[in-house]
Amino acid sequence: LIPFLRYERTPKVAFESLFTLPQLFMEVDIPELSARNVHLQWYSYNDFYQQEMRKTLGWFYKLMPNVFPQQVIERMWTIQGFLHSDDSPDIRMRFSNNYSRATLSADSSTQARRLFKAVYKKLAGYSSTLGGKPLPFFGRVGTPGGSFHAGGSFPMAANPAGTQSDLLGRPGGLRRLHVVDASVLPNVASSTITLSIMANAHRIGAEFAAHN
């Protein structure tokens, strides 16, 4: 999560009838580090900006003239970045000897850190085109597994084994159970995956109907 400060203000943006969904999608290509794009979602004004600014600046916020925070907020955007699952930290599940207890642990990912730094640098390099600058020192890196784009628990495979599912979303050799959500995606893209899930579910349903 990266704050982005625009050079120009949008006066009285706090009084506009806005929605909280992203207003801009951006794909960042960094081929020297990854074959996968980094997906960025840009959000304009949000009512939480004032609260977050007060929390981040602490006592310094109280020393500011009243007009200053408002002018900053009228320039503020927020960028939320997502990595492809191949570039994200791994989460491992370990079971106790009698399988009565499971422990989750996250592996540190130098790849993720390298990509985040490269995105900061690229955004800063295009500051004149973008009309502002990112503020990485106010940024926040999410925890592994904390994304909104999750899936791949029963990844599809042409020749499934273990917990994989076949191309009709049937895991573990089951014949009458078809999983059609993100659980059967072989990997998770950095961009939004809703349409991909819907298209795959439609394919599975159509193929099942055609042979039954």
GROMACS .gro file of C-alpha atoms in nm:
model
  212
    1LEU     CA    1   0.000   0.000   0.000
    2ILE     CA    2   0.170   0.320  -0.121
    3PRO     CA    3   0.050   0.678  -0.065
    4PHE     CA    4   0.087   0.895  -0.374
    5LEU     CA    5   0.098   1.275  -0.351
    6ARG     CA    6  -0.018   1.469  -0.657
    7TYR     CA    7   0.128   1.805  -0.748
    8GLU     CA    8  -0.218   1.952  -0.806
    9ARG     CA    9  -0.510   1.962  -0.566
   10THR     CA   10  -0.870   1.857  -0.623
   11PRO     CA   11  -1.046   2.119  -0.411
   12LYS     CA   12  -1.338   2.001  -0.198
   13VAL     CA   13  -1.290   1.638  -0.310
   14ALA     CA   14  -1.411   1.530   0.036
   15PHE     CA   15  -1.759   1.652  -0.057
   16GLU     CA   16  -1.780   1.467  -0.391
   17SER     CA   17  -2.002   1.159  -0.431
   18LEU     CA   18  -1.722   0.907  -0.478
   19PHE     CA   19  -1.708   0.529  -0.448
   20THR     CA   20  -1.436   0.328  -0.275
   21LEU     CA   21  -1.349   0.108  -0.574
   22PRO     CA   22  -1.025   0.172  -0.767
   23GLN     CA   23  -1.042   0.436  -1.038
   24LEU     CA   24  -0.735   0.322  -1.229
   25PHE     CA   25  -0.558  -0.007  -1.300
   26MET     CA   26  -0.190  -0.011  -1.397
   27GLU     CA   27   0.033  -0.301  -1.499
   28VAL     CA   28   0.405  -0.255  -1.427
   29ASP     CA   29   0.646  -0.465  -1.631
   30ILE     CA   30   0.988  -0.533  -1.474
   31PRO     CA   31   1.132  -0.802  -1.707
   32GLU     CA   32   1.476  -0.803  -1.543
   33LEU     CA   33   1.318  -0.931  -1.221
   34SER     CA   34   1.006  -1.124  -1.324
   35ALA     CA   35   0.814  -1.247  -1.626
   36ARG     CA   36   0.494  -1.148  -1.442
   37ASN     CA   37   0.348  -0.799  -1.415
   38VAL     CA   38   0.298  -0.616  -1.088
   39HIS     CA   39  -0.066  -0.504  -1.072
   40LEU     CA   40  -0.143  -0.161  -0.923
   41GLN     CA   41  -0.486  -0.031  -0.824
   42TRP     CA   42  -0.520   0.346  -0.774
   43TYR     CA   43  -0.772   0.489  -0.528
   44SER     CA   44  -0.863   0.856  -0.496
   45TYR     CA   45  -1.008   1.028  -0.187
   46ASN     CA   46  -1.129   0.816   0.103
   47ASP     CA   47  -1.278   0.926   0.435
   48PHE     CA   48  -1.009   0.728   0.618
   49TYR     CA   49  -0.729   0.951   0.482
   50GLN     CA   50  -0.770   1.205   0.762
   51GLN     CA   51  -0.773   0.936   1.029
   52GLU     CA   52  -0.468   0.761   0.882
   53MET     CA   53  -0.279   1.088   0.849
   54ARG     CA   54  -0.347   1.173   1.215
   55LYS     CA   55  -0.224   0.829   1.323
   56THR     CA   56   0.090   0.837   1.106
   57LEU     CA   57   0.207   1.189   1.200
   58GLY     CA   58   0.118   1.163   1.570
   59TRP     CA   59   0.196   1.472   1.778
   60PHE     CA   60   0.329   1.655   1.470
   61TYR     CA   61  -0.022   1.653   1.327
   62LYS     CA   62  -0.144   1.870   1.617
   63LEU     CA   63   0.115   2.137   1.537
   64MET     CA   64  -0.006   2.180   1.179
   65PRO     CA   65  -0.235   2.465   1.076
   66ASN     CA   66  -0.588   2.336   1.016
   67VAL     CA   67  -0.573   2.411   0.644
   68PHE     CA   68  -0.256   2.205   0.583
   69PRO     CA   69  -0.397   1.851   0.636
   70GLN     CA   70  -0.688   1.931   0.405
   71GLN     CA   71  -0.456   2.048   0.129
   72VAL     CA   72  -0.252   1.729   0.160
   73ILE     CA   73  -0.564   1.511   0.150
   74GLU     CA   74  -0.686   1.690  -0.162
   75ARG     CA   75  -0.363   1.577  -0.332
   76MET     CA   76  -0.358   1.223  -0.194
   77TRP     CA   77  -0.411   0.896  -0.379
   78THR     CA   78  -0.344   0.544  -0.256
   79ILE     CA   79  -0.184   0.270  -0.467
   80GLN     CA   80  -0.246  -0.093  -0.377
   81GLY     CA   81   0.000  -0.334  -0.537
   82PHE     CA   82  -0.040  -0.707  -0.601
   83LEU     CA   83   0.220  -0.969  -0.699
   84HIS     CA   84   0.171  -1.289  -0.896
   85SER     CA   85   0.167  -1.596  -0.674
   86ASP     CA   86   0.501  -1.706  -0.828
   87ASP     CA   87   0.662  -1.390  -0.689
   88SER     CA   88   0.486  -1.391  -0.352
   89PRO     CA   89   0.611  -1.540  -0.023
   90ASP     CA   90   0.524  -1.906   0.036
   91ILE     CA   91   0.313  -2.022   0.328
   92ARG     CA   92   0.392  -2.366   0.467
   93MET     CA   93   0.158  -2.588   0.668
   94ARG     CA   94   0.310  -2.837   0.909
   95PHE     CA   95   0.111  -3.101   1.097
   96SER     CA   96   0.191  -3.252   1.434
   97ASN     CA   97   0.273  -3.623   1.450
   98ASN     CA   98  -0.089  -3.723   1.518
   99TYR     CA   99  -0.229  -3.459   1.277
  100SER     CA  100  -0.424  -3.297   1.560
  101ARG     CA  101  -0.256  -2.962   1.513
  102ALA     CA  102  -0.145  -2.757   1.212
  103THR     CA  103   0.105  -2.470   1.211
  104LEU     CA  104   0.130  -2.207   0.937
  105SER     CA  105   0.454  -2.021   0.872
  106ALA     CA  106   0.553  -1.771   0.604
  107ASP     CA  107   0.884  -1.788   0.422
  108SER     CA  108   1.057  -1.455   0.368
  109SER     CA  109   1.071  -1.350   0.003
  110THR     CA  110   1.364  -1.145  -0.128
  111GLN     CA  111   1.191  -1.154  -0.468
  112ALA     CA  112   0.889  -0.966  -0.332
  113ARG     CA  113   1.111  -0.701  -0.171
  114ARG     CA  114   1.309  -0.654  -0.493
  115LEU     CA  115   0.989  -0.609  -0.693
  116PHE     CA  116   0.843  -0.358  -0.448
  117LYS     CA  117   1.162  -0.148  -0.458
  118ALA     CA  118   1.163  -0.161  -0.838
  119VAL     CA  119   0.799  -0.042  -0.849
  120TYR     CA  120   0.879   0.251  -0.617
  121LYS     CA  121   1.172   0.347  -0.840
  122LYS     CA  122   0.971   0.321  -1.161
  123LEU     CA  123   0.683   0.529  -1.026
  124ALA     CA  124   0.925   0.795  -0.905
  125GLY     CA  125   1.093   0.798  -1.248
  126TYR     CA  126   0.758   0.880  -1.413
  127SER     CA  127   0.659   1.145  -1.159
  128SER     CA  128   0.628   1.421  -1.420
  129THR     CA  129   0.400   1.203  -1.634
  130LEU     CA  130   0.195   1.082  -1.338
  131GLY     CA  131   0.170   1.430  -1.189
  132GLY     CA  132   0.298   1.336  -0.846
  133LYS     CA  133   0.531   1.119  -0.642
  134PRO     CA  134   0.495   0.798  -0.438
  135LEU     CA  135   0.579   0.817  -0.066
  136PRO     CA  136   0.734   0.474   0.004
  137PHE     CA  137   0.844   0.571   0.359
  138PHE     CA  138   0.471   0.591   0.445
  139GLY     CA  139   0.400   0.266   0.260
  140ARG     CA  140   0.289  -0.061   0.415
  141VAL     CA  141   0.376  -0.415   0.303
  142GLY     CA  142   0.099  -0.668   0.353
  143THR     CA  143   0.148  -0.994   0.537
  144PRO     CA  144   0.189  -1.317   0.335
  145GLY     CA  145  -0.153  -1.460   0.260
  146GLY     CA  146  -0.321  -1.129   0.334
  147SER     CA  147  -0.419  -1.060  -0.026
  148PHE     CA  148  -0.773  -1.034  -0.162
  149HIS     CA  149  -0.674  -1.262  -0.452
  150ALA     CA  150  -0.650  -1.615  -0.312
  151GLY     CA  151  -0.672  -1.958  -0.472
  152GLY     CA  152  -0.477  -2.258  -0.593
  153SER     CA  153  -0.565  -2.499  -0.310
  154PHE     CA  154  -0.660  -2.774  -0.562
  155PRO     CA  155  -0.472  -2.660  -0.875
  156MET     CA  156  -0.588  -2.809  -1.204
  157ALA     CA  157  -0.349  -3.035  -1.390
  158ALA     CA  158  -0.375  -3.251  -1.703
  159ASN     CA  159  -0.246  -3.547  -1.497
  160PRO     CA  160  -0.347  -3.463  -1.139
  161ALA     CA  161  -0.176  -3.609  -0.835
  162GLY     CA  162  -0.220  -3.561  -0.462
  163THR     CA  163  -0.452  -3.268  -0.391
  164GLN     CA  164  -0.454  -3.147  -0.751
  165SER     CA  165  -0.778  -3.148  -0.948
  166ASP     CA  166  -0.837  -3.254  -1.306
  167LEU     CA  167  -0.938  -3.014  -1.584
  168LEU     CA  168  -1.302  -3.037  -1.474
  169GLY     CA  169  -1.217  -2.923  -1.123
  170ARG     CA  170  -1.250  -3.266  -0.960
  171PRO     CA  171  -0.995  -3.301  -0.675
  172GLY     CA  172  -0.845  -3.616  -0.530
  173GLY     CA  173  -0.998  -3.853  -0.787
  174LEU     CA  174  -1.359  -3.761  -0.698
  175ARG     CA  175  -1.596  -3.802  -0.991
  176ARG     CA  176  -1.915  -3.622  -0.883
  177LEU     CA  177  -1.767  -3.314  -0.714
  178HIS     CA  178  -1.659  -3.018  -0.929
  179VAL     CA  179  -1.483  -2.719  -0.772
  180VAL     CA  180  -1.537  -2.408  -0.983
  181ASP     CA  181  -1.398  -2.120  -0.775
  182ALA     CA  182  -1.041  -1.986  -0.748
  183SER     CA  183  -0.934  -2.303  -0.561
  184VAL     CA  184  -0.867  -2.481  -0.892
  185LEU     CA  185  -0.656  -2.208  -1.053
  186PRO     CA  186  -0.301  -2.342  -1.108
  187ASN     CA  187  -0.164  -2.006  -0.995
  188VAL     CA  188  -0.301  -1.666  -0.896
  189ALA     CA  189  -0.242  -1.367  -1.122
  190SER     CA  190  -0.149  -1.031  -0.978
  191SER     CA  191  -0.445  -0.866  -1.150
  192THR     CA  192  -0.808  -0.912  -1.052
  193ILE     CA  193  -0.919  -1.272  -1.106
  194THR     CA  194  -1.301  -1.255  -1.095
  195LEU     CA  195  -1.354  -1.279  -1.472
  196SER     CA  196  -1.101  -1.563  -1.499
  197ILE     CA  197  -1.288  -1.755  -1.228
  198MET     CA  198  -1.622  -1.698  -1.404
  199ALA     CA  199  -1.482  -1.805  -1.743
  200ASN     CA  200  -1.330  -2.122  -1.600
  201ALA     CA  201  -1.652  -2.208  -1.411
  202HIS     CA  202  -1.849  -2.162  -1.734
  203ARG     CA  203  -1.604  -2.388  -1.920
  204ILE     CA  204  -1.631  -2.663  -1.659
  205GLY     CA  205  -2.010  -2.642  -1.656
  206ALA     CA  206  -2.032  -2.645  -2.037
  207GLU     CA  207  -1.799  -2.944  -2.071
  208PHE     CA  208  -1.984  -3.135  -1.801
  209ALA     CA  209  -2.322  -3.064  -1.967
  210ALA     CA  210  -2.190  -3.171  -2.308
  211HIS     CA  211  -2.088  -3.516  -2.181
  212ASN     CA  212  -2.384  -3.592  -1.952
   0.00000   0.00000   0.00000
